[in-house]
Amino acid sequence: MGKKKTSKFARPQFSPIGPLNNMKEEEEEQEAGEVCSPARDLLEKLQSVSPDVREFACANISKLVQEKKVIPSFLQKDAVRCLGPMLLDSSVGVRETAAGALRNLSACGGYDVCDEMVKQDIMTPLTALLQQCCTELDANVVIPQKQKGADKTYVEDIANEAINLLWNLCESSSTAVSVFNKEGLLDVCIQCLRRFSINIELAISAAYCLQTITEDNAELLPSLIPSALQVLEMVLLSPEDTTEHLLLRTLIAGTVWNVKSVVPTSSQADTINAVIRILSETLEKNANQIILRLREAACAMPKVETETEMEEEMIDAGEDVTSNPEDGMQKAPHKGKADNVKNDDISDLLPVRSEELRHATALLAAQQTALEIIVNMCCSEDPSDDEWEEMSSSDESDNSMTEGAGTLFSPLCLSAEVLSALVNYLIPKKVLEKTEFTDNVTIDVCMKSPSWRHLIAKMKRIQCRALTCLHNLLSVMDMEDLGGPAALQALSQHLTTLVFSQSELPKDSEFLEAVTSAIRSLLQRMASQNLPQQCMTAEQLMILCEAGAQCENTSTRVNVVAMMGISGSALAKGDNTAETLKMVGNFLLQVATKDSSLVVVGEALDAIIDVFADGKEADKAADQMKLVQALKSFQPIFKSRVQKEGKGNLTPDQRLVLDNVKMNLRRFIAYQEALAKK
């Protein structure tokens, strides 16, 4: 299956400003004046001879750019080129606040803004700042906790802001990655990582950056000299038991997995074992219990030490929309994409006053990261698009008319060392536990505090990541390792309960994508073993598939079409199933002729060919619904769409699949017409 990567944050909505009517024009002009005026004034203040004024301007820009609608006005006034020199200002306070402003701009602006920042050469002053930080960190092996009286005590704060900015830029720009490699910025990250025992926040920022930059970056591998690997090993083996150290170890486990090819062959097995052990330790933590305990401890503290009334009001007013590194500024690669997930989460750009809340957030970040690493472990190295991870199920031979893709299953290959470690550390069991809904008691406790509410979304995201992880594990593990037929039947009941246990079908796009992905994989696996598909009733399947077909998320629509195809192929082998097969066929035909995505249309046509390829009940249903006539009418439309829409919108692999579907559709129609003449 194809390896997919999530968006780290939503792309900015840059809408052209233009009046719709006279009243709207006046309102927009007034808003433009309100937005542009502070941008102009603050950028002019950056040229002040007073360092206090420059610092004030940077701090205010940092706050303002957290509002996406403000970002275009700053970009139009060349904010990046104005702020860039501030990274090398003579005042350390200005350097820190300038780095913070650029960090927020990159985090809240999205991919396009990050790309524009790189184009405007922000990497040049950022690289110089990071190298300066590295020199100062090296010269001051141990720096006391914040004593702002001396310039050198600012270096870790500046480095933290700069590392986060670097991370965001490398997420979005191959040019930034190239600069990272050529300028030796790995040394800066390693230097920051070394300080994990005295500055865990800085180490975590460096770890996030390392996990991102080491993914699919062969050019960087020669830079990972033994001393750098020793630092990674030191972090992996660190004994500290806080949730923040757990997050740090999990991130470094992901980094080590990314660079495992540079580990000596004699140590490969031990390294893989150590990585999966850490992931196991992270997942076995009971987040519900820990969050309840932390919240109780926070409530027991004096109000001034946890959440001030001002902070509560600020969050209630909508300013605490959360943007933890694990959500807003971190890539989450996983197969089964979540590209449409909105990450308007900017809470980490605000100070977290509660130590307990910080620990709770770190725990959830660690568990989400662990699941994402496992997802990637179970991915094929094939970079093709996920919707097309299974090439058209019908091949070029006429035998394709008698075999359905829903019954074919070819598990991906995992090395013996990885598979053994996954089984020994009970990873499938721990992943399954994370697919459960969050405990209602935990949700109620978090809901009572505005500053803790954002944890609910993070817990839901962990459930979605676990479902995606389950999808991948079903694809790569042997039946015996999964627990055998009985375990698959129990899993089918569990997934059905997740979907239908509520009074109405879940509408959350991310959840629907993840749960349909898991169900699809389960149905494929059960079909490959000729197990009875008791995952859900025909009525439940139709309800879920019809709901999924209305989703904006293309992957969800592909999943439900595939689910219907797999179930239909199984029904075609049974007796007295013609009526149900007609429902399946009508659903697939409706999707094939109406869906806006060629990806979904191709999947639907493929499924139709599989379901109605052979069998008495299938032939009966196809005849009653006049399937061949309907496909014959649609065939020229499909051919035209592929020619018109496929040129600029599809990858070569996708185009190849569609051409294959087009050919098999022609053969299927000819095959069915020939049968009818006999």
XYZ file of C-alpha atoms in Angstrom:
678
model
C 0.000 0.000 0.000
C 1.075 3.530 -0.625
C 2.646 5.635 2.060
C 0.635 8.753 2.825
C 1.497 11.921 4.693
C -0.863 14.237 6.508
C -0.907 17.953 6.151
C 0.700 19.477 9.193
C -1.659 22.401 9.148
C -4.479 23.686 7.026
C -3.473 25.655 3.969
C -4.149 29.375 4.312
C -7.228 30.696 2.607
C -5.996 33.582 0.467
C -9.151 34.958 -1.098
C -8.925 37.878 -3.477
C -10.442 40.971 -1.939
C -13.262 42.314 -4.087
C -16.674 43.894 -3.426
C -19.823 41.884 -3.845
C -21.969 44.936 -3.348
C -21.605 48.493 -2.121
C -22.165 47.648 1.553
C -19.704 44.774 1.408
C -17.114 47.009 -0.273
C -17.329 49.564 2.527
C -17.040 46.871 5.202
C -14.004 45.308 3.505
C -12.272 48.644 3.098
C -12.823 49.351 6.791
C -11.484 45.903 7.758
C -8.494 46.327 5.422
C -7.662 49.613 7.084
C -7.847 48.037 10.525
C -5.666 45.101 9.488
C -3.076 46.913 7.380
C -2.452 49.816 9.718
C -0.888 47.788 12.556
C 1.146 45.771 10.053
C 2.663 48.905 8.535
C 3.293 50.557 11.895
C 4.872 47.505 13.465
C 7.140 46.791 10.511
C 8.308 50.408 10.586
C 9.102 50.035 14.290
C 11.545 47.250 13.411
C 13.829 49.975 12.056
C 13.886 51.845 15.385
C 17.231 52.545 17.011
C 15.756 51.416 20.319
C 16.049 47.651 20.948
C 13.026 47.841 23.267
C 10.893 49.224 20.434
C 12.142 46.544 18.032
C 11.404 43.838 20.586
C 7.939 45.315 21.200
C 7.230 45.257 17.456
C 8.368 41.626 17.078
C 6.274 40.528 20.060
C 3.145 42.175 18.666
C 3.694 40.738 15.202
C 4.027 37.327 16.867
C 0.578 37.756 18.410
C -1.133 39.227 15.357
C -0.057 36.547 12.864
C -1.901 33.930 14.907
C -4.977 35.292 13.104
C -4.841 33.890 9.570
C -6.775 36.799 8.088
C -3.963 39.144 9.160
C -1.159 37.190 7.498
C -1.707 38.438 3.919
C -1.366 42.063 5.017
C 2.017 41.327 6.612
C 3.241 39.395 3.573
C 2.178 42.191 1.238
C 4.339 44.587 3.246
C 7.429 42.354 2.997
C 7.284 41.182 6.626
C 9.640 38.253 6.028
C 12.448 40.439 4.690
C 11.833 42.938 7.472
C 11.956 40.298 10.211
C 14.858 38.275 8.751
C 17.615 40.699 9.812
C 16.108 40.818 13.299
C 17.283 37.214 13.772
C 20.826 38.584 13.921
C 20.011 41.743 15.890
C 22.519 42.920 18.475
C 19.841 42.546 21.172
C 19.160 38.987 22.311
C 15.609 39.963 23.233
C 14.958 41.084 19.668
C 16.490 37.879 18.290
C 14.223 35.741 20.462
C 10.990 37.635 19.710
C 11.822 37.853 15.984
C 12.343 34.086 15.853
C 9.050 33.655 17.706
C 7.209 35.924 15.260
C 8.577 34.029 12.255
C 7.791 30.719 13.937
C 4.153 31.762 14.422
C 3.945 33.080 10.888
C 5.157 29.730 9.533
C 2.937 27.684 11.829
C -0.263 29.646 11.275
C 0.319 30.499 7.634
C 0.638 26.987 6.305
C 2.606 25.368 3.506
C 2.241 28.231 1.062
C 3.481 30.823 3.545
C 6.412 28.621 4.550
C 7.339 28.151 0.910
C 7.170 31.906 0.345
C 9.366 32.507 3.400
C 12.026 30.205 1.958
C 11.784 31.918 -1.421
C 12.438 35.221 0.363
C 15.684 33.724 1.708
C 14.727 33.421 5.361
C 17.039 30.397 5.563
C 20.155 32.572 5.293
C 19.679 34.557 8.539
C 18.072 31.537 10.237
C 21.097 29.364 9.438
C 23.447 32.032 10.786
C 21.372 32.306 13.967
C 21.302 28.539 14.489
C 25.051 28.218 13.973
C 25.586 31.029 16.465
C 23.336 29.232 18.961
C 25.267 26.011 18.423
C 28.566 27.775 19.190
C 27.155 29.356 22.343
C 25.560 26.127 23.523
C 28.855 24.344 22.979
C 30.712 27.002 24.955
C 28.245 26.829 27.847
C 27.699 23.144 28.420
C 25.396 23.815 31.357
C 23.345 26.997 31.419
C 21.356 27.826 34.548
C 17.593 28.126 34.414
C 16.364 31.474 33.174
C 18.421 34.236 34.675
C 17.695 36.955 32.168
C 20.318 39.245 33.574
C 23.027 38.003 31.229
C 22.807 37.662 27.459
C 24.188 34.133 27.368
C 21.226 32.791 29.379
C 18.914 33.640 26.480
C 20.595 31.229 24.080
C 18.361 28.227 24.812
C 15.183 30.285 24.416
C 16.408 31.672 21.097
C 17.471 28.206 19.955
C 14.045 26.792 20.826
C 12.206 29.377 18.716
C 14.687 28.995 15.853
C 14.506 25.186 15.863
C 10.707 25.322 15.687
C 10.907 27.740 12.757
C 13.422 25.472 11.028
C 11.163 22.479 11.587
C 8.147 24.204 10.013
C 10.121 25.351 6.991
C 11.656 21.916 6.374
C 8.162 20.431 6.553
C 7.077 22.564 3.628
C 10.103 23.157 1.421
C 12.623 20.850 -0.201
C 14.863 23.891 -0.534
C 14.875 24.277 3.252
C 15.772 20.592 3.603
C 18.625 21.036 1.150
C 19.944 24.004 3.136
C 19.654 21.945 6.339
C 21.802 19.227 4.785
C 24.435 21.478 3.219
C 24.873 23.838 6.174
C 25.318 21.067 8.737
C 22.279 22.058 10.796
C 22.086 18.505 12.073
C 24.825 19.501 14.530
C 22.545 22.196 15.969
C 19.725 19.710 16.557
C 22.095 17.203 18.154
C 23.526 19.924 20.372
C 20.024 20.892 21.532
C 19.145 17.252 22.055
C 22.157 16.755 24.335
C 20.578 19.166 26.815
C 17.508 17.000 27.443
C 18.363 16.589 31.128
C 18.355 20.356 31.773
C 15.991 21.697 29.094
C 13.405 19.147 28.032
C 11.425 21.699 25.993
C 14.413 22.493 23.785
C 15.227 18.798 23.395
C 11.647 17.983 22.338
C 11.703 20.752 19.722
C 14.964 19.366 18.357
C 13.535 15.837 18.384
C 10.476 16.902 16.400
C 12.754 18.579 13.867
C 15.009 15.522 13.653
C 12.112 13.130 13.125
C 10.870 15.296 10.269
C 14.206 15.988 8.604
C 15.432 12.375 8.694
C 12.445 10.978 6.836
C 13.334 10.003 3.269
C 16.496 12.137 3.380
C 19.298 9.979 2.004
C 21.533 13.030 1.561
C 21.627 13.517 5.329
C 22.614 9.970 6.258
C 26.405 10.409 5.822
C 26.235 13.218 8.421
C 25.051 10.788 11.065
C 28.482 10.029 12.426
C 28.904 7.723 15.454
C 28.886 10.609 17.946
C 25.445 11.730 16.679
C 24.104 8.177 16.886
C 25.446 7.937 20.436
C 23.369 10.974 21.427
C 20.251 9.325 19.962
C 21.060 6.147 21.881
C 21.605 8.126 25.085
C 18.113 9.616 24.797
C 16.534 6.259 23.981
C 18.020 4.734 27.116
C 17.267 7.684 29.412
C 15.437 6.525 32.568
C 13.372 9.655 33.328
C 9.703 8.791 33.784
C 7.826 12.032 33.028
C 5.415 12.223 30.112
C 7.649 14.821 28.477
C 10.603 12.433 28.529
C 8.271 9.742 27.186
C 7.443 12.046 24.267
C 11.130 12.754 23.725
C 12.039 9.057 23.629
C 9.150 8.345 21.252
C 10.258 11.066 18.838
C 13.824 9.801 18.896
C 12.552 6.268 18.330
C 10.954 7.605 15.148
C 14.217 9.286 14.167
C 16.205 6.096 14.732
C 13.693 4.176 12.627
C 14.176 6.705 9.825
C 17.966 6.319 9.868
C 18.188 2.620 10.716
C 20.091 1.959 7.489
C 23.207 3.645 8.954
C 23.148 1.440 12.050
C 25.784 -1.315 11.831
C 24.337 -4.602 10.615
C 25.375 -6.343 13.832
C 23.224 -3.896 15.833
C 20.191 -3.756 13.539
C 18.091 -6.304 15.438
C 18.816 -4.718 18.827
C 18.032 -1.261 17.460
C 14.684 -2.331 16.009
C 13.852 -4.088 19.255
C 14.690 -0.954 21.272
C 12.549 1.265 19.020
C 9.485 -0.974 19.227
C 9.958 -1.426 22.986
C 9.705 2.336 23.444
C 6.608 2.509 21.252
C 5.082 -0.266 23.325
C 5.862 1.523 26.586
C 4.257 4.685 25.226
C 1.076 2.940 24.121
C 0.593 0.962 27.295
C 0.057 4.161 29.301
C -3.608 4.596 30.228
C -4.281 8.139 29.050
C -7.722 8.296 30.666
C -6.394 7.487 34.122
C -3.331 9.713 33.817
C -5.329 12.718 32.595
C -7.852 12.318 35.409
C -5.017 12.155 37.932
C -3.276 15.186 36.449
C -6.497 17.195 36.341
C -7.182 16.342 39.979
C -3.684 17.512 40.892
C -4.182 20.738 38.913
C -7.433 21.469 40.721
C -5.713 20.944 44.064
C -3.154 23.650 43.299
C -3.804 27.316 44.130
C -5.574 29.066 41.260
C -2.665 31.382 40.606
C -0.413 28.403 39.821
C -2.740 26.705 37.380
C -5.201 28.698 35.322
C -5.814 32.359 35.949
C -9.195 33.869 35.258
C -7.630 35.887 32.437
C -6.385 32.716 30.775
C -9.805 31.066 31.072
C -11.501 34.093 29.519
C -8.912 34.216 26.734
C -9.550 30.574 25.836
C -13.329 30.970 26.047
C -13.024 33.889 23.637
C -11.540 31.486 21.108
C -7.881 32.395 21.316
C -6.806 28.978 22.590
C -7.489 26.979 19.491
C -4.420 24.821 20.148
C -1.371 24.327 17.999
C 0.767 21.774 19.713
C 3.796 20.655 17.761
C 2.242 17.234 17.323
C -0.767 18.741 15.571
C -0.100 22.117 14.014
C 3.578 21.903 13.200
C 4.342 18.248 12.845
C 4.096 15.989 9.783
C 1.958 12.634 10.498
C 2.807 10.362 7.988
C 0.652 7.514 7.738
C -0.951 5.481 5.204
C -4.610 6.186 4.821
C -4.349 9.910 4.472
C -5.834 12.510 6.744
C -5.109 15.390 4.430
C -8.428 17.052 5.049
C -8.023 17.250 8.807
C -8.181 20.826 9.963
C -5.432 21.841 12.308
C -6.526 25.257 13.511
C -4.802 24.294 16.729
C -2.548 27.073 18.053
C -2.646 26.601 21.823
C 1.084 25.892 22.052
C 1.735 29.391 20.807
C 0.227 30.532 24.110
C 1.945 29.918 27.443
C 0.870 26.761 29.252
C 0.662 27.817 32.870
C -0.341 24.437 34.269
C 2.447 21.913 34.623
C -0.184 19.170 34.799
C -1.721 20.291 31.503
C 1.721 20.274 29.917
C 2.266 16.687 31.064
C -1.160 15.602 29.760
C -0.505 17.216 26.376
C 2.904 15.541 26.131
C 1.403 12.115 26.865
C -1.177 12.438 24.093
C 1.460 13.735 21.692
C 3.675 10.739 22.509
C 0.894 8.237 21.892
C -0.140 9.853 18.614
C 3.494 9.873 17.473
C 3.967 6.221 18.454
C 0.948 5.162 16.397
C 2.139 7.157 13.398
C 5.562 5.523 13.567
C 3.960 2.063 13.608
C 1.786 3.041 10.643
C 4.912 3.912 8.673
C 6.654 0.745 9.755
C 3.852 -1.211 8.130
C 3.891 0.816 4.902
C 5.145 -0.308 1.577
C 8.089 1.675 0.291
C 6.061 2.310 -2.870
C 5.370 6.050 -3.012
C 2.289 5.660 -5.183
C -0.944 7.296 -4.103
C -2.912 5.488 -1.434
C -6.195 5.478 -3.280
C -4.484 3.367 -5.912
C -2.461 1.123 -3.640
C -4.140 -1.843 -5.204
C -3.718 -1.674 -8.942
C -6.857 -2.493 -10.845
C -7.990 -5.823 -9.546
C -8.674 -7.138 -13.010
C -5.565 -7.906 -15.015
C -5.151 -8.148 -18.731
C -6.192 -11.770 -19.000
C -9.768 -12.900 -19.559
C -9.487 -14.861 -16.317
C -10.015 -11.528 -14.612
C -13.726 -11.937 -15.360
C -13.965 -14.754 -12.870
C -11.895 -13.482 -9.967
C -12.802 -10.555 -7.739
C -10.289 -8.284 -6.120
C -12.274 -8.392 -2.945
C -11.093 -11.958 -2.437
C -7.475 -11.310 -3.292
C -5.040 -10.439 -0.558
C -1.302 -10.049 -0.807
C 0.201 -8.986 2.519
C 3.153 -6.660 2.487
C 6.474 -7.907 3.727
C 7.925 -7.026 7.119
C 11.373 -8.124 8.142
C 11.498 -10.977 10.618
C 13.043 -8.669 13.241
C 10.259 -6.081 12.974
C 7.475 -8.657 12.904
C 8.919 -10.495 15.888
C 9.228 -7.303 17.926
C 5.673 -6.188 17.068
C 4.337 -9.514 18.289
C 6.584 -9.804 21.365
C 5.652 -6.327 22.585
C 1.936 -6.958 21.979
C 1.639 -4.035 19.577
C -1.603 -5.270 17.888
C -3.320 -5.590 21.275
C -2.171 -2.151 22.414
C -3.210 -0.546 19.127
C -6.640 -2.145 19.395
C -7.060 -0.701 22.884
C -6.427 2.797 21.504
C -9.296 2.415 19.007
C -11.814 2.623 21.859
C -13.776 5.812 22.383
C -12.445 8.113 25.079
C -13.964 7.493 28.500
C -16.945 9.800 29.157
C -15.646 10.660 32.617
C -12.395 11.966 31.129
C -14.291 13.996 28.524
C -16.551 15.526 31.193
C -13.574 16.491 33.347
C -11.785 18.124 30.413
C -14.934 19.926 29.298
C -15.213 21.680 32.667
C -11.956 23.546 32.077
C -11.559 25.710 28.950
C -7.793 25.222 28.921
C -8.157 21.419 29.040
C -10.888 21.097 26.392
C -8.469 20.866 23.489
C -7.278 17.523 24.891
C -10.567 15.961 23.774
C -9.735 16.567 20.115
C -6.292 15.087 20.680
C -7.768 11.950 22.252
C -10.127 11.565 19.291
C -7.189 11.923 16.933
C -5.364 9.127 18.753
C -8.386 6.890 18.154
C -8.250 7.719 14.441
C -4.503 7.064 14.260
C -5.054 3.727 16.004
C -7.702 2.740 13.446
C -5.313 3.616 10.614
C -2.607 1.639 12.388
C -4.993 -1.300 12.687
C -5.626 -1.097 8.948
C -1.902 -1.442 8.280
C -1.309 -4.209 10.800
C -4.085 -6.233 9.171
C -2.211 -5.834 5.899
C 1.191 -7.049 7.053
C 0.745 -9.579 9.845
C 0.093 -13.295 9.544
C -3.256 -14.702 10.639
C -1.597 -16.501 13.531
C 0.021 -13.300 14.788
C -3.324 -11.499 14.569
C -4.953 -14.147 16.770
C -6.555 -16.368 14.149
C -10.134 -16.404 12.752
C -11.752 -15.945 16.161
C -9.802 -12.722 16.750
C -10.857 -11.364 13.350
C -14.499 -12.113 14.072
C -14.188 -10.340 17.434
C -12.529 -7.412 15.700
C -15.364 -7.198 13.191
C -17.836 -6.909 16.047
C -15.704 -4.240 17.713
C -15.526 -2.096 14.574
C -19.270 -2.446 14.009
C -19.853 -1.271 17.566
C -17.617 1.759 17.034
C -19.739 2.833 14.075
C -23.227 1.964 15.255
C -23.104 2.273 19.048
C -24.201 5.925 18.972
C -27.730 7.142 18.323
C -26.637 8.347 14.893
C -23.763 7.607 12.534
C -20.572 9.559 13.348
C -20.115 12.544 11.053
C -16.482 13.383 11.851
C -14.560 13.159 8.567
C -11.293 11.977 10.111
C -13.010 9.222 12.094
C -15.034 8.033 9.088
C -11.916 7.798 6.964
C -10.023 5.869 9.629
C -12.811 3.456 10.576
C -13.763 2.680 6.953
C -10.094 2.080 6.221
C -9.905 -0.446 9.071
C -13.154 -2.165 8.039
C -11.999 -2.352 4.429
C -8.741 -4.007 5.444
C -10.560 -6.431 7.740
C -13.014 -7.420 4.994
C -10.121 -8.035 2.613
C -8.345 -10.186 5.163
C -11.438 -12.221 5.979
C -12.175 -12.712 2.293
C -8.628 -13.955 1.731
C -9.217 -16.632 4.366
C -12.745 -17.454 3.138
C -14.121 -16.480 6.526
C -17.807 -15.575 6.818
C -18.107 -11.788 6.749
C -20.152 -11.028 9.826
C -18.711 -7.550 10.236
C -22.157 -5.962 9.872
C -25.558 -6.663 8.409
C -26.358 -5.783 4.809
C -28.508 -2.919 6.068
C -25.706 -1.556 8.271
C -23.213 -1.850 5.404
C -25.539 0.104 3.120
C -26.077 2.836 5.725
C -22.345 3.251 6.304
C -21.449 3.149 2.620
C -24.143 5.644 1.640
C -22.936 7.996 4.371
C -19.323 7.530 3.297
C -20.193 8.173 -0.347
C -21.418 11.653 0.626
C -18.143 12.585 2.377
C -15.904 15.240 0.882
C -12.902 13.089 1.787
C -11.919 11.098 -1.305
C -10.251 8.335 0.697
C -13.452 7.663 2.634
C -15.404 7.357 -0.612
C -12.783 4.977 -2.002
C -12.964 2.914 1.184
C -16.744 2.466 1.159
C -16.734 1.578 -2.536
C -14.068 -1.062 -1.871
C -16.035 -2.358 1.138
C -19.133 -2.723 -1.010
C -17.127 -4.474 -3.708
C -15.583 -6.971 -1.300
C -18.953 -7.745 0.296
C -20.613 -8.040 -3.112
C -17.965 -10.480 -4.336
C -18.666 -12.677 -1.320
C -22.438 -12.462 -1.880
C -22.026 -13.509 -5.512
C -20.763 -16.896 -4.331
C -23.862 -17.570 -2.229
C -27.430 -18.628 -2.925
C -30.537 -16.428 -3.091
C -28.513 -13.235 -2.960
C -29.701 -11.578 -6.174
C -31.800 -8.924 -4.440
C -28.956 -7.883 -2.182
C -26.580 -7.899 -5.141
C -28.930 -5.515 -6.939
C -28.598 -3.088 -4.023
C -24.811 -3.434 -4.188
C -24.783 -2.940 -7.943
C -27.067 0.090 -7.863
C -24.910 1.713 -5.199
C -21.697 1.131 -7.148
C -23.280 2.265 -10.407
C -24.548 5.442 -8.795
C -21.052 6.232 -7.469
C -19.404 5.407 -10.793
C -21.690 7.713 -12.772
C -22.023 10.566 -10.287
C -18.803 10.940 -8.275
C -16.651 13.963 -9.028
C -13.349 12.104 -8.499
C -11.910 9.867 -11.200
C -10.153 7.964 -8.407
C -13.500 6.986 -6.889
C -15.096 6.332 -10.290
C -12.276 3.962 -11.204
C -12.638 2.106 -7.908
C -16.400 1.799 -8.380
C -16.105 0.426 -11.919
C -13.442 -1.995 -10.754
C -15.742 -3.187 -7.975
C -18.644 -3.659 -10.391
C -16.482 -5.847 -12.634
C -15.405 -7.929 -9.619
C -18.885 -8.395 -8.166
C -20.673 -9.256 -11.412
C -17.870 -11.143 -13.142
C -19.323 -14.594 -12.568
C -22.014 -16.520 -10.737
C -25.678 -17.362 -11.187
C -26.933 -14.859 -8.623
C -24.693 -12.129 -10.011
C -25.934 -12.765 -13.564
C -29.532 -12.674 -12.361
C -29.043 -9.393 -10.531
C -27.141 -7.825 -13.440
C -29.917 -8.796 -15.851
C -32.655 -7.360 -13.634
C -30.865 -4.028 -13.125
C -29.834 -3.844 -16.805
C -26.251 -3.412 -15.722
C -24.600 -3.977 -19.104
C -26.798 -1.393 -20.811
C -26.025 1.148 -18.084
C -22.274 0.525 -18.333
C -22.380 0.680 -22.123
C -24.030 4.113 -21.936
C -21.491 5.330 -19.389
C -18.425 3.926 -21.179
C -17.882 6.880 -23.593
C -18.449 9.352 -20.761
C -15.811 7.635 -18.636
C -13.385 7.526 -21.563
C -13.906 11.237 -22.189
C -13.404 12.124 -18.516
C -10.145 10.197 -18.357
C -8.870 12.016 -21.440
C -9.930 15.486 -20.296
C -9.420 15.373 -16.528
C -6.608 12.883 -16.280
C -3.891 14.815 -18.064
C -2.964 17.318 -15.372
C -4.599 15.857 -12.286
C -3.305 12.299 -12.135
C 0.051 10.707 -11.475
C 1.425 8.273 -14.076
C 0.491 5.360 -11.788
C -3.069 6.612 -11.440
C -3.379 7.096 -15.182
C -2.099 3.547 -15.714
C -4.751 2.173 -13.353
C -7.527 4.114 -15.077
C -6.367 2.873 -18.477
C -6.472 -0.657 -17.070
C -9.995 -0.109 -15.716
C -11.075 1.340 -19.078
C -9.762 -1.727 -20.901
C -11.346 -4.173 -18.464
C -14.665 -2.346 -18.636
C -14.657 -2.822 -22.415
C -13.826 -6.524 -21.985
C -16.441 -6.966 -19.266
C -19.186 -5.522 -21.464
C -18.128 -7.695 -24.413
C -17.961 -10.755 -22.142
C -21.449 -10.173 -20.754
C -22.925 -9.525 -24.206
C -21.384 -12.744 -25.481
C -22.924 -14.678 -22.578
C -26.327 -13.177 -23.310
C -26.226 -14.464 -26.899
C -25.636 -18.062 -25.825
